GROMACS .gro file of C-alpha atoms in nm:
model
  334
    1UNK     CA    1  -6.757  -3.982  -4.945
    2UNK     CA    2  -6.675  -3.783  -4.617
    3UNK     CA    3  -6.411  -3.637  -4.440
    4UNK     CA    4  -6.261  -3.733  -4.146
    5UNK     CA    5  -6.169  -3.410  -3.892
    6UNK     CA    6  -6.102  -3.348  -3.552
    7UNK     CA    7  -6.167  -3.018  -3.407
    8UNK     CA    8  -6.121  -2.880  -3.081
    9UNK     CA    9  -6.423  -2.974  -2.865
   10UNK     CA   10  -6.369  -2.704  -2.557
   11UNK     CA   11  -6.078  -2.488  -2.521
   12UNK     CA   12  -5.910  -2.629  -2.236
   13UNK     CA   13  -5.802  -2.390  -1.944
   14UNK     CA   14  -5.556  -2.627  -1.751
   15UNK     CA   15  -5.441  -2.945  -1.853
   16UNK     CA   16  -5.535  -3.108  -2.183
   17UNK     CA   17  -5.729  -3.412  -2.239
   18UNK     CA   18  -5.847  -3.603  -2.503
   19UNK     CA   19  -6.232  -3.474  -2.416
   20UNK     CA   20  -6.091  -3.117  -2.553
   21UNK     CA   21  -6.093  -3.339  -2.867
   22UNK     CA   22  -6.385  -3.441  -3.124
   23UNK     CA   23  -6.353  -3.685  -3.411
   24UNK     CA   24  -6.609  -3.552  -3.670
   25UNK     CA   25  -6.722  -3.577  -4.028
   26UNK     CA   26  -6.801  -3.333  -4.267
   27UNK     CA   27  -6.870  -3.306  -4.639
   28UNK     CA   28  -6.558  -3.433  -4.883
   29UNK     CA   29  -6.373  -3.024  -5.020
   30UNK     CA   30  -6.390  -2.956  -5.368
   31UNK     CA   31  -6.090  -2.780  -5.495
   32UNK     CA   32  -6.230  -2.415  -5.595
   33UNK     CA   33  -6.031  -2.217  -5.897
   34UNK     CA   34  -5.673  -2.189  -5.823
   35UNK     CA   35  -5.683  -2.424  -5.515
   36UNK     CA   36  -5.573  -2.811  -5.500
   37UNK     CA   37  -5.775  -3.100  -5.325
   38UNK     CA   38  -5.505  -3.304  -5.050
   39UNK     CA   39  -5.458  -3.568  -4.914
   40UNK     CA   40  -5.291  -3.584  -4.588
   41UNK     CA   41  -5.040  -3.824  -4.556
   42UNK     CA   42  -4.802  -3.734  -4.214
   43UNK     CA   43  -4.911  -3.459  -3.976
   44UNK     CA   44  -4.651  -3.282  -3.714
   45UNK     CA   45  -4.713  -3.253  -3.351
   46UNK     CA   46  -4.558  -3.017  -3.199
   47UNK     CA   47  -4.589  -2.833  -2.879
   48UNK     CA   48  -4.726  -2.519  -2.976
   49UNK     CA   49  -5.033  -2.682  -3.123
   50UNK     CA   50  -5.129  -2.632  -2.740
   51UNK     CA   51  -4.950  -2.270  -2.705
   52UNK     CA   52  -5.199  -2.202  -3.011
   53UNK     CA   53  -5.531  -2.282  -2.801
   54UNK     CA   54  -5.455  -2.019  -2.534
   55UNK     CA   55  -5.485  -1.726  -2.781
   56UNK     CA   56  -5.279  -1.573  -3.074
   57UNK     CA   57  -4.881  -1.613  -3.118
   58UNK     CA   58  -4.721  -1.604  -3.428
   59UNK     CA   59  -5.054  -1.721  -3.628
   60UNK     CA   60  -5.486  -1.652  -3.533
   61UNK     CA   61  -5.602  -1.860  -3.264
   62UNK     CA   62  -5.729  -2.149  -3.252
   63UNK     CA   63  -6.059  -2.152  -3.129
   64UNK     CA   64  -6.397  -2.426  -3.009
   65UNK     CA   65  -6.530  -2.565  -3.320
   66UNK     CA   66  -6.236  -2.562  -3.543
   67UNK     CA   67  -6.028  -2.806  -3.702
   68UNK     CA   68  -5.711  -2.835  -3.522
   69UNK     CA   69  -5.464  -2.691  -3.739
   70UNK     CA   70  -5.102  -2.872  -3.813
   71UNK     CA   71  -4.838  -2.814  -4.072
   72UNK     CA   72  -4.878  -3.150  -4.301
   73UNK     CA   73  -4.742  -3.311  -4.571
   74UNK     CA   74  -4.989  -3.436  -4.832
   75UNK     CA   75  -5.061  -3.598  -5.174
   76UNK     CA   76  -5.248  -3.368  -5.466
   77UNK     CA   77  -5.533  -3.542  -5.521
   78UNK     CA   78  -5.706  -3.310  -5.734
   79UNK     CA   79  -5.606  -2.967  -5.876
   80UNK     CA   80  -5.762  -2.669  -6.063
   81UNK     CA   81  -5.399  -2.494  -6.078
   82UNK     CA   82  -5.120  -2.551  -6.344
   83UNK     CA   83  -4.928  -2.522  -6.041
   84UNK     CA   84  -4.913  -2.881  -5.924
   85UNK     CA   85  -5.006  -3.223  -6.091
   86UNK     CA   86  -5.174  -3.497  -5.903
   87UNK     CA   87  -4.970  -3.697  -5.734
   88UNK     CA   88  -4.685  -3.438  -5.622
   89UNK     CA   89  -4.561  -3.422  -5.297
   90UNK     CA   90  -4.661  -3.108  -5.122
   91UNK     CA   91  -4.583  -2.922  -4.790
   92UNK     CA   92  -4.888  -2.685  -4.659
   93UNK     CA   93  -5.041  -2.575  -4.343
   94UNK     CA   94  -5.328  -2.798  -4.297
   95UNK     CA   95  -5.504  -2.938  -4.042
   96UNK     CA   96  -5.617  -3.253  -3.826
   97UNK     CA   97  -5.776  -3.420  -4.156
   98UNK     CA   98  -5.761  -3.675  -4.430
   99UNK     CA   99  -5.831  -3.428  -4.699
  100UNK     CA  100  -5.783  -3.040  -4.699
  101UNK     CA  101  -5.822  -2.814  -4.983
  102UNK     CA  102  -5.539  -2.483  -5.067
  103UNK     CA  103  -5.452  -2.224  -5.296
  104UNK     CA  104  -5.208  -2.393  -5.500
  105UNK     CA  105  -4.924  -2.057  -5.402
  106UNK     CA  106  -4.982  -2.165  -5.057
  107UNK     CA  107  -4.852  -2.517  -5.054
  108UNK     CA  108  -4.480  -2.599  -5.124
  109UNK     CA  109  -4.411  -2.873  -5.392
  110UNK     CA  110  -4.126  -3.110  -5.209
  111UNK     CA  111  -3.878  -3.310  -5.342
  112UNK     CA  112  -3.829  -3.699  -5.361
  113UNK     CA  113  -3.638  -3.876  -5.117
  114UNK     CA  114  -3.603  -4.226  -5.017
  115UNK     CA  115  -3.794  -4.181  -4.650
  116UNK     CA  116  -4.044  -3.930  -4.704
  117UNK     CA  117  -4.111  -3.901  -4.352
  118UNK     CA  118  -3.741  -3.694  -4.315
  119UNK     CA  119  -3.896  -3.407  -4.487
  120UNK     CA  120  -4.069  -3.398  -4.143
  121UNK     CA  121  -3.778  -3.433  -3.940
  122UNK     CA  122  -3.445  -3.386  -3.997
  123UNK     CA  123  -3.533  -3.201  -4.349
  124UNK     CA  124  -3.843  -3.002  -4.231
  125UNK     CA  125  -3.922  -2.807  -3.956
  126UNK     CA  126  -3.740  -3.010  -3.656
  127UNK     CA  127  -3.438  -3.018  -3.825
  128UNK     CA  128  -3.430  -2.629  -3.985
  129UNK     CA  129  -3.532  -2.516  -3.646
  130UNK     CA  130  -3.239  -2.645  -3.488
  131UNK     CA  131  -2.992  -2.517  -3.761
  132UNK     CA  132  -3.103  -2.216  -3.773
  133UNK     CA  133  -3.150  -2.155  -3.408
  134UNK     CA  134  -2.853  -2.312  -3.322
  135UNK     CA  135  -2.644  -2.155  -3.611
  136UNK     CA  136  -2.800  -1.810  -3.696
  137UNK     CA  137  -2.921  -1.713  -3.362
  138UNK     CA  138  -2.669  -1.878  -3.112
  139UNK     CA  139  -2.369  -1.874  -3.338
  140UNK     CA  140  -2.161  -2.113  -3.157
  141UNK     CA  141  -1.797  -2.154  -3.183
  142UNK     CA  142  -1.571  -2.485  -3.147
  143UNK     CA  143  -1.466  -2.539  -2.793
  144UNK     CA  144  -1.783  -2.307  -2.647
  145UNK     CA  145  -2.054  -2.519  -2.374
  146UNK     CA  146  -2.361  -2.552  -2.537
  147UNK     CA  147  -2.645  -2.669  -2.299
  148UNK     CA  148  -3.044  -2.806  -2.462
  149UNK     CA  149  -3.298  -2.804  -2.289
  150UNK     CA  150  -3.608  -3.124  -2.386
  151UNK     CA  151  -3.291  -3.265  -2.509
  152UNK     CA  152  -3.447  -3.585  -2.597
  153UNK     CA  153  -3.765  -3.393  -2.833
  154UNK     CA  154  -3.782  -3.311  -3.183
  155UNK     CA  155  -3.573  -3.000  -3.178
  156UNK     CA  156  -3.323  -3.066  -2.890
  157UNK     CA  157  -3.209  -3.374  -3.021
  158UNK     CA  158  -3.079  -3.233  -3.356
  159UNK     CA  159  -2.918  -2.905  -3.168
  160UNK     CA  160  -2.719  -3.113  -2.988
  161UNK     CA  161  -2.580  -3.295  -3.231
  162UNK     CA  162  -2.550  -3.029  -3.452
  163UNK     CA  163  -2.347  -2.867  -3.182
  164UNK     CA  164  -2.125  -3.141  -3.134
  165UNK     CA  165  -2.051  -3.130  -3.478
  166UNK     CA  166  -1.849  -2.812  -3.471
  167UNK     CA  167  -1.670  -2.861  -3.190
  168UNK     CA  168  -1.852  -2.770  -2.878
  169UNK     CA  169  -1.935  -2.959  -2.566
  170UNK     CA  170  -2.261  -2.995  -2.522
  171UNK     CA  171  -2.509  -3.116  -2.237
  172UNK     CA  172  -2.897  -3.162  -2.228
  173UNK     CA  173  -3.163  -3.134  -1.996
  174UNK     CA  174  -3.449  -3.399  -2.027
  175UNK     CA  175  -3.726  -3.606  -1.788
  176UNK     CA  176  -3.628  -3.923  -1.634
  177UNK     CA  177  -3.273  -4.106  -1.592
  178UNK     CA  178  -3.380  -4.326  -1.950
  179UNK     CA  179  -3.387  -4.027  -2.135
  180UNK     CA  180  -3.124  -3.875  -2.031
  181UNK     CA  181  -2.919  -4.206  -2.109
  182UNK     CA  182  -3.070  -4.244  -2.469
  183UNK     CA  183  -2.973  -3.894  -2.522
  184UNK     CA  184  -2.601  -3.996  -2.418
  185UNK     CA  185  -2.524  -4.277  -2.619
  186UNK     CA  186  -2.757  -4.264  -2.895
  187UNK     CA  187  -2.732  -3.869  -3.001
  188UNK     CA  188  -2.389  -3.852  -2.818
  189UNK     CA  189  -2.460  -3.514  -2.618
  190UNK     CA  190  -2.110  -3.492  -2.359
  191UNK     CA  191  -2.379  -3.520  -2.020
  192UNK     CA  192  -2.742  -3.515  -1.954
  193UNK     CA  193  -2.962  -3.366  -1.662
  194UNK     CA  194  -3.255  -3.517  -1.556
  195UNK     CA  195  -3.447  -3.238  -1.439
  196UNK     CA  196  -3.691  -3.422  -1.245
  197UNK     CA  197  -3.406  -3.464  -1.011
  198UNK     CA  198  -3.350  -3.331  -0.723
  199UNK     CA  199  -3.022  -3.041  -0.717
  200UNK     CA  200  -3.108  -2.959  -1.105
  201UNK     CA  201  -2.850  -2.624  -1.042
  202UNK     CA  202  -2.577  -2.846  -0.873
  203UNK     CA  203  -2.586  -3.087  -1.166
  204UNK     CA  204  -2.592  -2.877  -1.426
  205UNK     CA  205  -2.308  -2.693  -1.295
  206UNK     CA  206  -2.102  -3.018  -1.229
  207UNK     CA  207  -2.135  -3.084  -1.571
  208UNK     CA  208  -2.058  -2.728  -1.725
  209UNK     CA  209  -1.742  -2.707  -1.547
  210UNK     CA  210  -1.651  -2.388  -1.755
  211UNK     CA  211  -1.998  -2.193  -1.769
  212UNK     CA  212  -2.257  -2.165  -2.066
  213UNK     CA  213  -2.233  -2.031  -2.381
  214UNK     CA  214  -2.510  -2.087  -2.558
  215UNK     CA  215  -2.827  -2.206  -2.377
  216UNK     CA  216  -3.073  -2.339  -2.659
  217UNK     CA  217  -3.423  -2.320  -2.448
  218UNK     CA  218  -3.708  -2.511  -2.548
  219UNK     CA  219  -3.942  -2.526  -2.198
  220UNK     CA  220  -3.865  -2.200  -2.038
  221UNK     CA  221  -3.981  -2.161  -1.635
  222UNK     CA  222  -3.769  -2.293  -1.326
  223UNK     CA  223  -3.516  -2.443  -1.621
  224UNK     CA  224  -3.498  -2.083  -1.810
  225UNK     CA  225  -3.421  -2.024  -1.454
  226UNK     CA  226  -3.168  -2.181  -1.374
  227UNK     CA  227  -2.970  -2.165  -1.709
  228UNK     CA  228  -2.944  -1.825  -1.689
  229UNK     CA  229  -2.722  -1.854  -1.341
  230UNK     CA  230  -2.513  -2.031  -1.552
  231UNK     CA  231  -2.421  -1.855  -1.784
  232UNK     CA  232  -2.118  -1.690  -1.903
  233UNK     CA  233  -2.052  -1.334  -1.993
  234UNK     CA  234  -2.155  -1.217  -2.307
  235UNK     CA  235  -2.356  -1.566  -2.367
  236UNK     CA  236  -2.628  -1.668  -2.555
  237UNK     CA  237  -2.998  -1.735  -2.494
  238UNK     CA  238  -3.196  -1.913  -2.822
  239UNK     CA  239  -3.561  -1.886  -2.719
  240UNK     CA  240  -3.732  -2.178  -2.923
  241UNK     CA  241  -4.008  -2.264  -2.695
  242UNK     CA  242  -4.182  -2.275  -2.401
  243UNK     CA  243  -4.374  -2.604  -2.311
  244UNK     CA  244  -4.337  -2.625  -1.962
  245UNK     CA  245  -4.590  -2.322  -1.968
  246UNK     CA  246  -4.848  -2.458  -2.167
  247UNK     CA  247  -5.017  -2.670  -1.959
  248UNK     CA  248  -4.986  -2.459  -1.652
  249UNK     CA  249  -5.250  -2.203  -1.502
  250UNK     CA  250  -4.992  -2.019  -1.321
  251UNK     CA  251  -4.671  -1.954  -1.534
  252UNK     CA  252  -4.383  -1.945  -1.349
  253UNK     CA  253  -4.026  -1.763  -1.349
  254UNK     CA  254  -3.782  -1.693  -1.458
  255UNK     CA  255  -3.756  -1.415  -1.168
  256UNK     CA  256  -3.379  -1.315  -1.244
  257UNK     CA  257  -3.454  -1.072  -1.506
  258UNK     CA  258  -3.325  -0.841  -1.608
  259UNK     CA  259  -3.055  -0.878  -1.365
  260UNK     CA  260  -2.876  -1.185  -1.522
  261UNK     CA  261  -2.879  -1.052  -1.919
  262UNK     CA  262  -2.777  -0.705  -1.727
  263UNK     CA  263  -2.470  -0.833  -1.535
  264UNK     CA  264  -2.359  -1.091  -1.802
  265UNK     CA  265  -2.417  -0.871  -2.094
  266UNK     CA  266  -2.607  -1.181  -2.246
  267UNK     CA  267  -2.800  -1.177  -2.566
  268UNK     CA  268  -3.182  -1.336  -2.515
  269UNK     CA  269  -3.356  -1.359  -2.872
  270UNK     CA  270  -3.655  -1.584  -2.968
  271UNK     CA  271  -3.711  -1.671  -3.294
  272UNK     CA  272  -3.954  -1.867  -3.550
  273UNK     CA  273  -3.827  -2.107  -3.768
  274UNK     CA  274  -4.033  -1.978  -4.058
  275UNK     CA  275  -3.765  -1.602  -3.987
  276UNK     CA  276  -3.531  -1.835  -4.184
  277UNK     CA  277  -3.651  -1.955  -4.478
  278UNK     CA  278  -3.383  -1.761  -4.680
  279UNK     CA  279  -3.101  -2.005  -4.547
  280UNK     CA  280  -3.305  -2.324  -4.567
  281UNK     CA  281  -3.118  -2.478  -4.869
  282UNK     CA  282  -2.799  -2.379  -4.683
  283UNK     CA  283  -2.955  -2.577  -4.377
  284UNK     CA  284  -3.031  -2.890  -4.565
  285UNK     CA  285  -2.705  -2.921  -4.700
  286UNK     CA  286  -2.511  -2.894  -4.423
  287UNK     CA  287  -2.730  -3.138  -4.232
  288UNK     CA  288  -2.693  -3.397  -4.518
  289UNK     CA  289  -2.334  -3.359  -4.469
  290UNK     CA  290  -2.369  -3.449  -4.110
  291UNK     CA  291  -2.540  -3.765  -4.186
  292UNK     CA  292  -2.308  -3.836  -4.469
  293UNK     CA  293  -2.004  -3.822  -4.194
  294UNK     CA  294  -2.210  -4.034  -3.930
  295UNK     CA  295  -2.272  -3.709  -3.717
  296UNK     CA  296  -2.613  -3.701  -3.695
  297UNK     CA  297  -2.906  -3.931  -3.619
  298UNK     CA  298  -3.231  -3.882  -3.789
  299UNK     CA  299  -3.522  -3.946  -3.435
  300UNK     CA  300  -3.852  -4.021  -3.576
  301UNK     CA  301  -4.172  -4.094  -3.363
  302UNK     CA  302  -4.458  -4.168  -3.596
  303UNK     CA  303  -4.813  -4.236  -3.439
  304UNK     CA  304  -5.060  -4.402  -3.693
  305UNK     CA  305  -5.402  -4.303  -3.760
  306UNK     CA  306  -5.530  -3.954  -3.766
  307UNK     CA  307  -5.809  -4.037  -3.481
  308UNK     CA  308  -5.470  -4.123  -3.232
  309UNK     CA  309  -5.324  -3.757  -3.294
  310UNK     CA  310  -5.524  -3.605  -2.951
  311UNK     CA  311  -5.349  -3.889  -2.731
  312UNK     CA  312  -4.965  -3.786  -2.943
  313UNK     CA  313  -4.985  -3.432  -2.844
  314UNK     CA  314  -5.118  -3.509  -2.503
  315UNK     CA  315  -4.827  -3.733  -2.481
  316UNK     CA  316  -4.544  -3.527  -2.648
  317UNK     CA  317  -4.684  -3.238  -2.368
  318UNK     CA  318  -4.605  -3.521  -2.118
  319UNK     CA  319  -4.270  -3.568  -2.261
  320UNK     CA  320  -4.313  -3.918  -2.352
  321UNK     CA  321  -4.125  -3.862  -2.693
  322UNK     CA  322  -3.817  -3.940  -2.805
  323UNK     CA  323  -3.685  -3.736  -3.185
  324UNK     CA  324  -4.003  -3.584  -3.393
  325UNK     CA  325  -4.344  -3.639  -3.336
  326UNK     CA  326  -4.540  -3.716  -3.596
  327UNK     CA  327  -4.872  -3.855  -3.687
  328UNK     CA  328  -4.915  -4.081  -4.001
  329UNK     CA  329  -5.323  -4.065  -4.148
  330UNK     CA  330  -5.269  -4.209  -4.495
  331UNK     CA  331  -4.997  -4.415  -4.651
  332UNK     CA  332  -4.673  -4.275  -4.848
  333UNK     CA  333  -4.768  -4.292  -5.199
  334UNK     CA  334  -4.414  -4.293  -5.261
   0.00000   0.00000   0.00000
């Protein structure tokens, strides 16, 4: 028996394509002392799965050769650890595969629920990395402007409504007049920019009347930009992400710092979900509370088969998603 892997053919230096891609097979892992044989059953794709291909962030680079990595959620198959029995439901940082093998202290046993693709979503790392952005490093407060930007992606979707669920306004920023309607009446944001527009500042300022409080960024660039202009004294910046510098050979902007954060005495601070982890239970909760009261939406976009997952982050960098991105390789054993 093999295993099914893609790795990354070529780093790309511009614009990624599915020939920066190769669908491989290698010989099936065998769980070594103290590690656990997976199965991968839903894979995230996220954004910085590119930002991880142009050198070293938050984790090692990825480099030609290797297996893409992705944070999964899988199936113990086999394990050498009294850890885990096969069959539990495991979180663990794995990569484009249909089997992976990990120390048992490395993966994180999960709990049942009736959709287990939520502990992707609004339970996993979309949905704790817009509570705790939103909430630990924005603090908002009822009646404040909160503007999103890629308002209609994983992460965006849930700060938004999130936001409105305490009280603030709250506008988005997303690509193309459908989107920006979608995020309107299905998440229930107050307004939403397309920024493919033309008069992005005059828009946005039309429809933050009273400034901007907290400016949740996700794409950074001419948007970052133009946020900052907006802001109000003493606001705040959440810096999630980046994608609209990804793809691009010549990052751009923004160009009005450090004079904005000077002048409005405004608070700038990026962040990684994972900075967090302490207040995840608190997270969950109050997001299951939110659903229980009809104030938030659970956005799932689930690709199948792992050999599609080059064409789903090519796509999500494109901004043709719409919630979480997420790649299904095996079925939910559930």
């Amino acid at each position: 028996m093999t295993n099914r892997q893609i790795v990354v053919a070529e780093l790309p230096k511009g614009e990624l394509t599915q020939d920066h891609f190769k669908l491989t097979e290698a010989e099936m892992p065998s769980p070594a002392e103290g590690e656990v044989l997976l199965r991968v059953i839903l894979m995230s794709i996220d954004a910085a799965n590119r930002s991880w291909m142009q050198g070293a962030t938050y984790r090692a680079a990825v480099n030609a050769g290797d297996p893409m990595p992705t944070y999964a959620i899988c199936e113990v198959v086999e394990t050498n650890s009294p850890k885990l029995a096969a069959g539990d439901i495991v979180a663990a940082e794995a990569t484009w595969s249909d089997y992976v093998t990990m120390p048992a202290h490395k993966v994180q046993k999960l709990p049942k629920v009736p959709t287990l693709s939520n502990l992707m979503s609004v339970f996993g790392i979309a949905g704790k990395t817009a509570y705790h952005g939103l909430m630990s490093v924005g603090q908002p407060q009822p009646g404040e402007t909160v503007l999103v930007s890629a308002a209609a992606g994983s992460v965006g979707g849930y700060v938004g409504q999130i936001a409105k669920s305490i009280g603030c306004r709250v506008v988005g920023i997303a690509g193309g007049p459908e989107k920006c309607d979608w995020v309107v009446k299905e998440l229930g944001f107050d307004a939403c920019i397309d920024y493919r527009a033309d008069g992005l500042f005059k828009a946005l300022r039309a429809a933050c009347p009273d400034g901007v409080d907290v400016y949740f960024d996700n794409v950074g660039g001419v948007i970052l930009e133009t946020a900052l202009n907006l802001m109000n004294e003493r606001g705040r910046v959440v810096c999630c992400g980046a994608i609209s510098q990804y793809q691009s050979t010549t990052p751009t902007g923004p160009r009005n710092l450090p004079g904005a954060i000077v002048v409005k005495r405004l608070r700038m601070e990026g962040f990684i979900v994972m900075d967090w982890a302490h207040n995840d239970a608190k997270a969950i909760r109050a997001m299951q509370g939110m659903m229980e009261r009809g104030q938030l939406k659970v956005t799932e976009d689930i690709v199948d088969g792992l050999e599609n997952a080059p064409a789903a982050l090519i796509g999500l960098l494109n901004g043709d998603n719409k919630g979480k991105r997420m790649v299904r390789v095996s079925a939910d054993p559930q």
